[in-house]
């Protein structure tokens, strides 16, 4: 009764606390916030203060003077910097929560299926100290599958591959539960790193994370084009040989080559998951195939590569970037019905 | 868009209804590439029936919404059509058949088909009520009302005794209370006098009068033997010792049991006149203090009489001498005989039955007398004593 009252007064929210982006879904309003998970912290007289969060802080990433730090508090899908993560969640909650209502919100946060109990506890505690009344956790692949609209509660196998910023989650779901899940710490970040390493190795040019991400989004591909160099792009960075800034043109073929390793890791994870799938579920998956969600699904030709590697139909979900947030939001909206996919560390 | 679907010829009758249908566009684009469905199915790894269903617009034959849209997007991209545009059109066409937001119904354990919770609750309540009722009924039928009921406060009694419709019986039972707590002062004596008055008013009045006259007999004897104030205070307990003093144990008992029958016992006669006189002035509001002190005692014997009535003259009498005391008397088999609070001065006559046990809440306040001989106190003031045998033989001897 009291819970209902406070729930009515507060804006309950679902948070997709991602390595790259944090999305906040508010009950009854949908996704209201989508910002990079970056926090800029200024140090004044030994005291740390939050300078900016989200888009603004991302602009500072890699361009900060000595007294400012632009931090990404999440690495590999889990909290790497507890205090900064707490500040970030607090900022986002404050941003979307109606200041006039005095009841603190109920929050559902999604966690990678491969995260340890310690990591989950860290996420739950930081959400709680950020001002949540009650915190529930939901496993990312389940949220992604619900968000993609897969029939997860039916007695038929569904396979979802959620390629996020820090992790790739491969899961087989049936009857409302995760039958098998595998989480590999390969995602958008690893792809960026691979691009940086490739360009440094082959062109002696050092580029920042932001530039690498831009390259991946524009000309990134999971497999080289059939003929020629494909699309090309100008990149800028610092020449390692003589230390001066330099401009260079890279092609799709080069980037595809650089991305071969992280893409290979994703394919391997999917193959291992398929190997561990029960035959009946495997039969269902042969019919309907794999659904890709997460930002990684937007990497061109990834579906093609996966299709050829697995021999299964591979489709990309509608709006893959917000699948997890939508699924978590749906769990929030239909909480009494979907309560058995929610967990709590206490 | 690579092609203009309107220029393509229609293949089946159903397609004519939707000339720019998604299926039609897909088929036209595929035919332009020169591949048949089987070839495309192998390339895209999408099963042939699904591709055919897409081309023929049989939305019901496709797997759930997400998959159908995924297949369509893959197929359209393969045919170098605008995937997003095709998906948008497809959603419009198939809005009736496809539910992108699939209904999520989690499997829940089957209920075991027993009685529903609400009914269970009601049945439980009824059972509990029945159990309590049964217990209450059993308890209320096994003990005498006189033994268990506690006396009404005198304030209420004086209220009750005013209406003339009250029988002498009630008036008589009203008197014990006053007598029990009687102290020789005016305030309490007057209600007693009132009660006496009302007792005389109804029909049974003569009988009550007679009873009084008889009762006064022994009482006056006591007054003769013991100091009068003491008699007034301990009026309730004394009448039994009194006959013993008079060496006529049987006689006082009979007047108590049948007050109306034995009208004039010998010893009573000479003195009977005086208390009667005393009572009559008491009827009149201005009672002399000395006489008022005597007025309550006459009522006292009637107070003691109901209890011994079933025992036929009990040998053991428990009296709360020093203070109020709660007592509980149980039968040999543990059944409750009496449980009451004895106010200071009140007495309880124990029936002459073997095996009775007493539990006293304030053992020091009790004075137990056997055949009129007062025994030493059972314990200190405030001490709780349990399971004291009330057999006269088992009680400690009188000093």
Tab-separated table of N, CA, C and O in Angstrom, chain A residues 214-215 218-219 232-236 247-250:
chain	number	residue	atom	x	y	z
A	214	UNK	N	35.008	6.953	-34.086
A	214	UNK	CA	34.432	7.564	-35.296
A	214	UNK	C	34.743	6.728	-36.535
A	214	UNK	O	33.880	6.501	-37.385
A	215	UNK	N	35.980	6.257	-36.596
A	215	UNK	CA	36.370	5.403	-37.734
A	215	UNK	C	35.488	4.157	-37.775
A	215	UNK	O	34.952	3.780	-38.814
A	218	UNK	N	32.031	4.918	-39.015
A	218	UNK	CA	31.874	5.347	-40.406
A	218	UNK	C	32.249	4.269	-41.403
A	218	UNK	O	31.485	3.982	-42.331
A	219	UNK	N	33.451	3.699	-41.231
A	219	UNK	CA	33.861	2.731	-42.252
A	219	UNK	C	34.146	1.353	-41.663
A	219	UNK	O	34.669	0.474	-42.350
A	232	UNK	N	36.680	4.998	-47.792
A	232	UNK	CA	37.902	5.515	-47.168
A	232	UNK	C	37.551	6.682	-46.263
A	232	UNK	O	36.447	7.248	-46.341
A	233	UNK	N	38.503	7.040	-45.401
A	233	UNK	CA	38.252	8.105	-44.438
A	233	UNK	C	39.574	8.754	-44.036
A	233	UNK	O	40.607	8.083	-43.943
A	234	UNK	N	39.516	10.056	-43.832
A	234	UNK	CA	40.703	10.785	-43.365
A	234	UNK	C	40.772	10.697	-41.843
A	234	UNK	O	39.769	10.943	-41.160
A	235	UNK	N	41.953	10.374	-41.341
A	235	UNK	CA	42.102	10.378	-39.885
A	235	UNK	C	43.280	11.264	-39.509
A	235	UNK	O	44.221	11.439	-40.284
A	236	UNK	N	43.176	11.826	-38.283
A	236	UNK	CA	44.243	12.712	-37.809
A	236	UNK	C	44.778	12.181	-36.487
A	236	UNK	O	44.016	11.642	-35.673
A	247	UNK	N	47.988	13.669	-40.908
A	247	UNK	CA	46.713	13.243	-41.469
A	247	UNK	C	46.966	12.020	-42.337
A	247	UNK	O	48.006	11.915	-42.969
A	248	UNK	N	45.983	11.154	-42.376
A	248	UNK	CA	46.199	9.899	-43.098
A	248	UNK	C	44.854	9.417	-43.625
A	248	UNK	O	43.813	9.735	-43.068
A	249	UNK	N	44.878	8.656	-44.692
A	249	UNK	CA	43.631	8.102	-45.224
A	249	UNK	C	43.639	6.603	-44.998
A	249	UNK	O	44.601	5.913	-45.367
A	250	UNK	N	42.575	6.106	-44.331
A	250	UNK	CA	42.466	4.653	-44.123
A	250	UNK	C	41.267	4.138	-44.903
A	250	UNK	O	40.303	4.872	-45.146
